[in-house]
Amino acid sequence: MSVNAFLRQGFVPFEEGVLDQAGRLTGIAPVLRERALAAAALVGRPAQATFIGIGASLAALAAPVAHLSARGIPSVRLNAAEAGPFDDSATLVALSQSGRSRETVDVMRAAPGRKLAVVNVTDSPMAAAADSVLTLGDLPDSLASTIGFTASVMAVSMLAETWTDGEPSASWLSLGERLAEFRTATSERAEEIADLLSAASIIDLVAPADQHGVAEGGALLLREVTRVPAASFETRQYLHGLMESTHPSTLHIVLDGPDDGQIVRALGSLGRQIVELRTGTHVTHGERTLVVPIEAHSPLEIPVFVAALLQQVALRSARARGIDPDEFLFLDTGTKLDDGE
């Protein structure tokens, strides 16, 4: 069964993954920096790039793709299940932490042109299908991904910065320490959000287009760990009718963006429960809005900070609901390749 091959990569308990993540990111940051430099040099600066992934890996690609497109390298992010066919004019970058995601590997095997695999498990089918590999280094991860997700964001962001700026930002080397400080500073807020989540019937996560992966990854994490229905929405799309389904039992988690606080104000006027993830200027909000400042050094760091916060929330909410965060109801669904496939 494919799940057996998948599980051999090694897993740690979700709680351990959450608690140890910041220190481990500090340790791997300089190593990932050198690997990103080497991978970027080997592939060369692309004229255009296509990034593919599925699940959390797809979410991890959003901010780097926006970074590249804003700096002169047209880039797109595609769900691997919907991607292709490709010609050989674009560089294909595929992300799969396990290197066994069936849809992503199938695309890599069929695509022409330059192919770069970003993987955690170095000896994997996707790595074998690529021309070059950027590996996280076989990091033990939790089943509901912790460092596998944040290190993936770090690695692809470093790759993107190398292509646009010549090297990764030096701020990545201090990210782990700053993340540890952030976790301490937001501990009480995380507990409050967990209480709200446990009382919610559904969770709406909303983020701008260039940070849509924040909402996608957060919704997936909360579904997996807490089993509360959660969905992700892009900011402007949410304003175009999707927020009409708001309900007193809905928890709204909103990353500030191009609406200039309109979502927060509109929902606040109805007395809805809101968590505002603030990266920019102050927004007037109602008394039922919890504000969490996200003090990232660049937009590329925002997904890591939000993931760290939501991991804390998910862990605490799962405990309160009596759910084992390391027990999945539907693990072996054929999404991972078996040995020899």
Short mmCIF file of N, CA and C in Angstrom, two decimals, residues 24-25 62 93 97 99 101 114 123 128 136 144-145 149 160 172 179 193 222 227 231 242 282 289 307 318-319 331:
data_model
loop_
_atom_site.label_atom_id
_atom_site.label_comp_id
_atom_site.label_asym_id
_atom_site.label_seq_id
_atom_site.Cartn_x
_atom_site.Cartn_y
_atom_site.Cartn_z
N ARG A 24 14.53 24.32 14.93
CA ARG A 24 14.97 23.55 13.77
C ARG A 24 15.13 24.43 12.54
N LEU A 25 14.25 25.44 12.40
CA LEU A 25 14.40 26.37 11.28
C LEU A 25 15.69 27.17 11.40
N ALA A 62 2.53 30.12 -3.13
CA ALA A 62 1.83 31.35 -3.51
C ALA A 62 2.70 32.60 -3.38
N VAL A 93 8.97 24.11 -11.81
CA VAL A 93 9.40 23.89 -10.43
C VAL A 93 8.27 23.16 -9.71
N GLN A 97 6.67 17.59 -0.54
CA GLN A 97 7.52 17.30 0.61
C GLN A 97 7.94 15.83 0.62
N GLY A 99 7.87 13.88 -1.98
CA GLY A 99 8.39 13.47 -3.28
C GLY A 99 7.60 12.32 -3.89
N SER A 101 3.88 12.60 -4.12
CA SER A 101 2.53 13.03 -4.49
C SER A 101 2.25 12.63 -5.93
N ARG A 114 13.28 22.27 -18.69
CA ARG A 114 14.01 22.21 -17.42
C ARG A 114 13.05 21.93 -16.27
N ASP A 123 15.58 10.87 -1.62
CA ASP A 123 15.49 9.65 -2.43
C ASP A 123 14.02 9.36 -2.69
N ALA A 128 13.87 11.81 -8.65
CA ALA A 128 14.41 11.03 -9.76
C ALA A 128 13.93 11.55 -11.11
N LEU A 136 15.13 19.70 1.20
CA LEU A 136 15.09 20.21 2.57
C LEU A 136 16.01 19.39 3.47
N ALA A 144 0.37 16.04 10.03
CA ALA A 144 -0.14 17.35 9.63
C ALA A 144 1.07 18.28 9.66
N SER A 145 1.55 18.65 8.51
CA SER A 145 2.90 19.19 8.37
C SER A 145 3.15 20.44 9.21
N PHE A 149 6.15 22.18 6.01
CA PHE A 149 5.53 23.31 5.32
C PHE A 149 6.38 24.56 5.42
N ALA A 160 13.53 31.90 -5.08
CA ALA A 160 12.98 33.04 -5.79
C ALA A 160 13.84 34.29 -5.60
N TRP A 172 16.44 35.51 6.61
CA TRP A 172 16.06 34.11 6.83
C TRP A 172 16.89 33.47 7.94
N LEU A 179 10.68 33.73 15.15
CA LEU A 179 9.49 32.91 15.23
C LEU A 179 9.26 32.43 16.67
N ILE A 193 -7.96 32.17 20.34
CA ILE A 193 -8.43 31.76 19.01
C ILE A 193 -8.85 30.29 19.04
N LEU A 222 -6.27 23.26 9.67
CA LEU A 222 -7.35 23.23 10.65
C LEU A 222 -8.32 22.08 10.37
N ARG A 227 -10.62 18.99 12.55
CA ARG A 227 -11.79 18.44 11.87
C ARG A 227 -12.99 19.39 11.86
N ALA A 231 -12.51 26.76 5.05
CA ALA A 231 -12.37 27.05 3.62
C ALA A 231 -11.54 28.31 3.43
N LEU A 242 -19.20 36.07 -1.54
CA LEU A 242 -18.94 34.86 -0.77
C LEU A 242 -19.12 35.06 0.73
N HIS A 282 -3.32 50.28 10.91
CA HIS A 282 -4.43 50.02 11.83
C HIS A 282 -5.77 50.09 11.10
N THR A 289 -13.35 41.54 17.54
CA THR A 289 -12.21 41.26 16.67
C THR A 289 -10.95 41.10 17.50
N ALA A 307 1.48 30.34 9.67
CA ALA A 307 1.44 28.89 9.89
C ALA A 307 1.80 28.55 11.33
N ALA A 318 -7.49 20.96 19.18
CA ALA A 318 -7.62 19.51 19.12
C ALA A 318 -7.65 18.91 20.53
N ARG A 319 -6.80 19.42 21.39
CA ARG A 319 -6.80 18.95 22.78
C ARG A 319 -8.17 19.19 23.42
N LEU A 331 -6.11 8.34 5.47
CA LEU A 331 -4.70 8.51 5.14
C LEU A 331 -4.35 7.82 3.83
#
